[in-house]
Amino acid sequence: MPKPLIAANWKMNKTIEETGDFISSFFSMVKDAADVDILIAPPFTSLSVASRLLKGTDIELGAQNVFYEEKGAFTGEVSPAMLLSVNCSHVIIGHSERRQYFSETDEIVNKKIKTARKNNLNVILCIGESLKEREDNKTFEVLEKQLSGSLKDVQMEGIDIAYEPIWAIGTGKTATPGQANEAHKFIRGWLRKNREGAEGVRILYGGSVTPENIESLMAEPEVNGALVGGASLKPDSFAKIVKGAKGRI
Ligand code: PGA
């Protein structure tokens, strides 16, 4: 298993100036965190400045989305080559907010993953159930459908998965470490059964991760990192999360 991955998903937050301010103070706080992979996914407009400021550090840069075509008349979209040109190593695909507000289906997610991998971008694939689906005992059914649809004809090299229960995103209602581990175990089991290289896939937890709960989440055997939204917007809070995850493989 590779090192744990702690990833910041800034969503639609931070101007270029705010990105610069964050990175200058954050870097000095985490420069000794060699046993954790750290990734920041700012909005598209901040990628260029982030790339310049992160150069020479171990902190990786990711985008929050990518289009599945390589180029052409797709107003408003961003291609894998464009992300590579600002030194992105990763892209988040299939976030529940993209599925909910921008009608992304598993089929679209699948096309995006294929184009990203063809261009050697590493992928963080997001999956997770709604509150209603959990209450109806459909969590595993939903995860299975998202996994088989999003990963159709895809090999796992260069892909990590973020389990993000929708009811826990931005709500302050974190899944308990046990709930997270149970879902991760199911995902690992599906990967073992259906894909080669299942053991090399990191399964991150996302949904109201904070400096206070990171250690208990990371103490679970199947939690290999975190995708952090709200608590990644302040350098000291995100640095505490990185430190809380330290040492866990
Ligand atoms: P949150 O978001 O940490 O603010 O809940 C996580 C995510 O959506 O990736």
Coordinates of C-alpha atoms and ligand atoms in Angstrom, one line a residue:
M1 CA 0.0 0.0 0.0
P2 CA 1.3 3.5 -0.9
K3 CA 1.5 6.3 1.7
P4 CA -1.8 7.7 3.0
L5 CA -3.2 10.5 0.9
I6 CA -4.7 13.7 2.4
A7 CA -6.3 15.8 -0.2
A8 CA -7.8 19.2 -0.1
N9 CA -10.9 19.9 -2.2
W10 CA -11.3 23.6 -2.1
K11 CA -14.5 23.6 -4.3
M12 CA -15.5 27.1 -5.4
N13 CA -13.4 28.9 -2.9
K14 CA -10.3 31.1 -3.0
T15 CA -9.1 33.7 -5.5
I16 CA -5.5 33.7 -6.8
E17 CA -4.4 36.0 -4.0
E18 CA -6.1 33.8 -1.3
T19 CA -4.4 30.7 -2.9
G20 CA -1.0 32.4 -2.6
D21 CA -1.6 33.3 1.0
F22 CA -2.7 29.7 1.9
I23 CA 0.2 28.0 0.3
S24 CA 2.9 30.3 1.8
S25 CA 1.8 29.6 5.3
F26 CA 0.7 26.0 4.8
F27 CA 4.0 24.7 3.4
S28 CA 6.1 25.6 6.4
M29 CA 3.5 23.8 8.6
V30 CA 3.8 20.5 6.9
K31 CA 7.3 20.3 5.5
D32 CA 8.2 17.5 7.8
A33 CA 5.2 15.3 7.0
A34 CA 7.1 13.0 4.7
D35 CA 5.0 9.9 5.5
V36 CA 1.8 11.4 4.1
D37 CA 1.1 12.3 0.5
I38 CA -0.5 15.8 0.4
L39 CA -2.6 17.1 -2.5
I40 CA -4.4 20.4 -3.0
A41 CA -7.2 20.8 -5.5
P42 CA -7.9 24.5 -6.0
P43 CA -10.3 26.0 -8.5
F44 CA -9.1 26.1 -12.1
T45 CA -8.2 29.8 -12.0
S46 CA -5.8 29.1 -9.1
L47 CA -4.0 26.1 -10.6
S48 CA -1.3 28.1 -12.4
V49 CA -0.3 30.2 -9.3
A50 CA -0.5 27.1 -7.1
S51 CA 1.7 25.2 -9.5
R52 CA 4.4 27.9 -9.4
L53 CA 4.3 28.1 -5.6
L54 CA 4.3 24.3 -5.1
K55 CA 7.3 23.8 -7.4
G56 CA 10.1 22.0 -5.6
T57 CA 7.8 20.8 -2.7
D58 CA 6.3 17.4 -2.3
I59 CA 2.8 18.8 -2.3
E60 CA 0.9 17.6 -5.3
L61 CA -1.6 19.6 -7.4
G62 CA -5.0 18.4 -8.5
A63 CA -8.0 19.7 -10.4
Q64 CA -11.6 19.3 -9.3
N65 CA -12.9 18.2 -12.7
V66 CA -11.9 17.5 -16.3
F67 CA -13.8 17.0 -19.5
Y68 CA -13.8 13.7 -21.4
E69 CA -12.9 15.1 -24.8
E70 CA -9.3 16.1 -25.6
K71 CA -10.1 19.4 -27.3
G72 CA -12.6 21.3 -29.4
A73 CA -15.9 23.2 -29.2
F74 CA -16.9 22.5 -25.6
T75 CA -17.4 26.0 -24.1
G76 CA -16.4 26.2 -20.5
E77 CA -14.7 22.8 -20.3
V78 CA -11.1 22.0 -19.4
S79 CA -9.1 19.2 -21.0
P80 CA -6.5 16.8 -19.6
A81 CA -3.7 18.5 -21.6
M82 CA -4.6 21.8 -20.0
L83 CA -4.4 20.3 -16.6
L84 CA -1.0 18.7 -17.4
S85 CA 0.2 22.1 -18.7
V86 CA -0.2 23.5 -15.2
N87 CA 1.5 20.5 -13.6
C88 CA -1.6 18.8 -12.2
S89 CA -0.8 15.2 -11.2
H90 CA -4.4 14.4 -10.2
V91 CA -8.0 15.1 -10.9
I92 CA -11.1 14.5 -8.8
I93 CA -13.8 12.9 -10.8
G94 CA -17.5 12.1 -9.9
H95 CA -17.8 14.3 -6.8
S96 CA -21.4 14.2 -5.5
E97 CA -21.8 17.9 -6.1
R98 CA -20.9 17.3 -9.8
R99 CA -23.4 14.4 -9.9
Q100 CA -26.1 16.5 -8.1
Y101 CA -25.8 20.0 -9.7
F102 CA -24.3 19.1 -13.0
S103 CA -26.1 15.9 -13.8
E104 CA -23.0 13.8 -14.0
T105 CA -23.9 10.1 -14.4
D106 CA -21.7 7.0 -13.9
E107 CA -21.4 6.9 -17.7
I108 CA -20.0 10.4 -17.9
V109 CA -17.7 9.7 -14.9
N110 CA -16.5 6.6 -16.7
K111 CA -15.7 8.6 -19.9
K112 CA -13.8 11.2 -17.8
I113 CA -11.8 8.6 -16.0
K114 CA -10.8 7.0 -19.3
T115 CA -9.6 10.2 -20.8
A116 CA -7.8 11.3 -17.7
R117 CA -5.9 8.0 -17.4
K118 CA -5.1 8.0 -21.1
N119 CA -3.3 11.3 -20.4
N120 CA -1.6 9.9 -17.3
L121 CA -3.5 12.0 -14.8
N122 CA -4.1 10.2 -11.5
V123 CA -7.7 10.0 -10.6
I124 CA -9.6 10.3 -7.3
L125 CA -13.0 8.8 -8.0
C126 CA -15.7 9.9 -5.6
I127 CA -18.7 7.6 -4.7
G128 CA -21.2 7.6 -1.9
E129 CA -24.8 7.2 -0.9
S130 CA -27.5 9.7 0.1
L131 CA -29.1 9.7 3.5
K132 CA -32.3 8.2 2.0
E133 CA -30.3 5.4 0.4
R134 CA -28.5 4.7 3.7
E135 CA -31.8 4.7 5.6
D136 CA -33.3 2.3 3.0
N137 CA -30.3 0.0 3.6
K138 CA -29.2 0.5 0.0
T139 CA -25.6 1.7 0.7
F140 CA -23.8 -1.3 -0.7
E141 CA -26.1 -1.5 -3.6
V142 CA -25.4 2.2 -4.5
L143 CA -21.7 1.8 -4.1
E144 CA -21.6 -1.3 -6.2
K145 CA -23.6 0.4 -9.0
Q146 CA -21.3 3.5 -8.9
L147 CA -18.2 1.3 -8.9
S148 CA -19.2 -0.9 -11.8
G149 CA -20.5 2.0 -13.8
S150 CA -17.7 4.4 -13.2
L151 CA -15.0 1.8 -13.6
K152 CA -16.3 0.0 -16.6
D153 CA -13.4 -1.3 -18.7
V154 CA -10.9 0.7 -16.5
Q155 CA -7.8 -0.7 -14.8
M156 CA -7.0 0.5 -11.3
E157 CA -3.5 1.8 -11.9
G158 CA -3.4 5.5 -11.1
I159 CA -6.8 5.5 -9.4
D160 CA -7.7 6.1 -5.8
I161 CA -11.3 6.1 -4.5
A162 CA -12.9 8.5 -2.1
Y163 CA -15.9 7.2 -0.2
E164 CA -18.0 10.3 0.5
P165 CA -21.4 9.7 2.0
I166 CA -23.5 12.6 0.7
W167 CA -25.2 13.1 4.1
A168 CA -21.8 13.8 5.7
I169 CA -20.5 16.3 3.1
G170 CA -20.4 19.8 4.5
T171 CA -23.0 18.9 7.2
G172 CA -20.7 18.4 10.2
K173 CA -22.2 14.9 10.4
T174 CA -19.2 12.7 9.9
A175 CA -19.6 9.0 9.4
T176 CA -18.4 7.1 12.4
P177 CA -15.1 5.4 12.0
G178 CA -16.9 2.1 12.0
Q179 CA -19.4 3.2 9.2
A180 CA -16.5 4.5 7.1
N181 CA -14.5 1.3 7.6
E182 CA -17.5 -0.9 6.7
A183 CA -18.1 1.0 3.4
H184 CA -14.3 0.9 2.6
K185 CA -14.2 -2.8 3.3
F186 CA -17.1 -3.3 0.9
I187 CA -15.3 -1.2 -1.8
R188 CA -12.0 -3.2 -1.2
G189 CA -13.9 -6.4 -1.5
W190 CA -15.5 -5.3 -4.8
L191 CA -12.1 -4.3 -6.1
R192 CA -10.6 -7.6 -5.1
K193 CA -13.3 -9.5 -6.8
N194 CA -13.5 -7.4 -10.0
R195 CA -10.1 -5.7 -10.7
E196 CA -6.4 -6.4 -10.6
G197 CA -4.2 -4.3 -8.3
A198 CA -6.9 -3.8 -5.7
E199 CA -4.4 -3.6 -2.9
G200 CA -2.7 -0.6 -4.4
V201 CA -5.8 1.5 -4.4
R202 CA -6.1 4.0 -1.6
I203 CA -9.6 4.4 -0.3
L204 CA -10.1 7.9 1.2
Y205 CA -12.9 8.9 3.5
G206 CA -14.6 12.3 2.8
G207 CA -17.4 14.1 4.6
S208 CA -16.9 16.6 7.5
V209 CA -13.3 15.5 8.2
T210 CA -11.7 17.8 10.8
P211 CA -8.6 18.0 12.9
E212 CA -10.6 16.5 15.7
N213 CA -11.8 13.3 14.0
I214 CA -9.0 12.5 11.6
E215 CA -7.1 10.3 14.0
S216 CA -10.0 8.1 14.8
L217 CA -10.9 7.7 11.1
M218 CA -7.3 6.9 10.1
A219 CA -7.1 4.4 12.9
E220 CA -9.5 2.1 10.9
P221 CA -7.7 -0.5 8.9
E222 CA -9.4 0.3 5.6
V223 CA -9.1 4.1 5.7
N224 CA -6.1 5.1 3.7
G225 CA -6.5 8.9 3.7
A226 CA -9.1 11.7 3.5
L227 CA -10.6 14.1 1.0
V228 CA -11.2 17.3 3.0
G229 CA -13.5 20.1 2.0
G230 CA -14.4 22.8 4.5
A231 CA -11.6 22.0 6.9
S232 CA -9.0 22.3 4.2
L233 CA -9.6 26.0 3.6
K234 CA -7.5 27.2 6.5
P235 CA -3.8 26.4 6.5
D236 CA -3.6 25.5 10.2
S237 CA -6.7 23.3 10.2
F238 CA -5.6 21.4 7.1
A239 CA -2.0 21.1 8.5
K240 CA -3.5 19.6 11.7
I241 CA -5.4 17.0 9.6
V242 CA -2.2 16.1 7.7
K243 CA -0.4 15.7 11.0
G244 CA -3.2 13.6 12.5
A245 CA -3.0 11.2 9.6
K246 CA 0.8 10.9 9.8
G247 CA 2.2 7.5 10.3
R248 CA -0.8 5.5 9.2
I249 CA -0.4 3.2 6.2
Ligands
PGA1 P1 -16.5 18.5 3.6 O1 -16.4 18.1 2.0 O2 -15.1 18.1 4.2 O3 -16.7 20.0 3.6 O4 -17.6 17.8 4.2 C1 -15.8 17.0 1.6 C2 -15.9 16.9 0.1 O5 -16.9 17.2 -0.5 O6 -14.9 16.4 -0.6

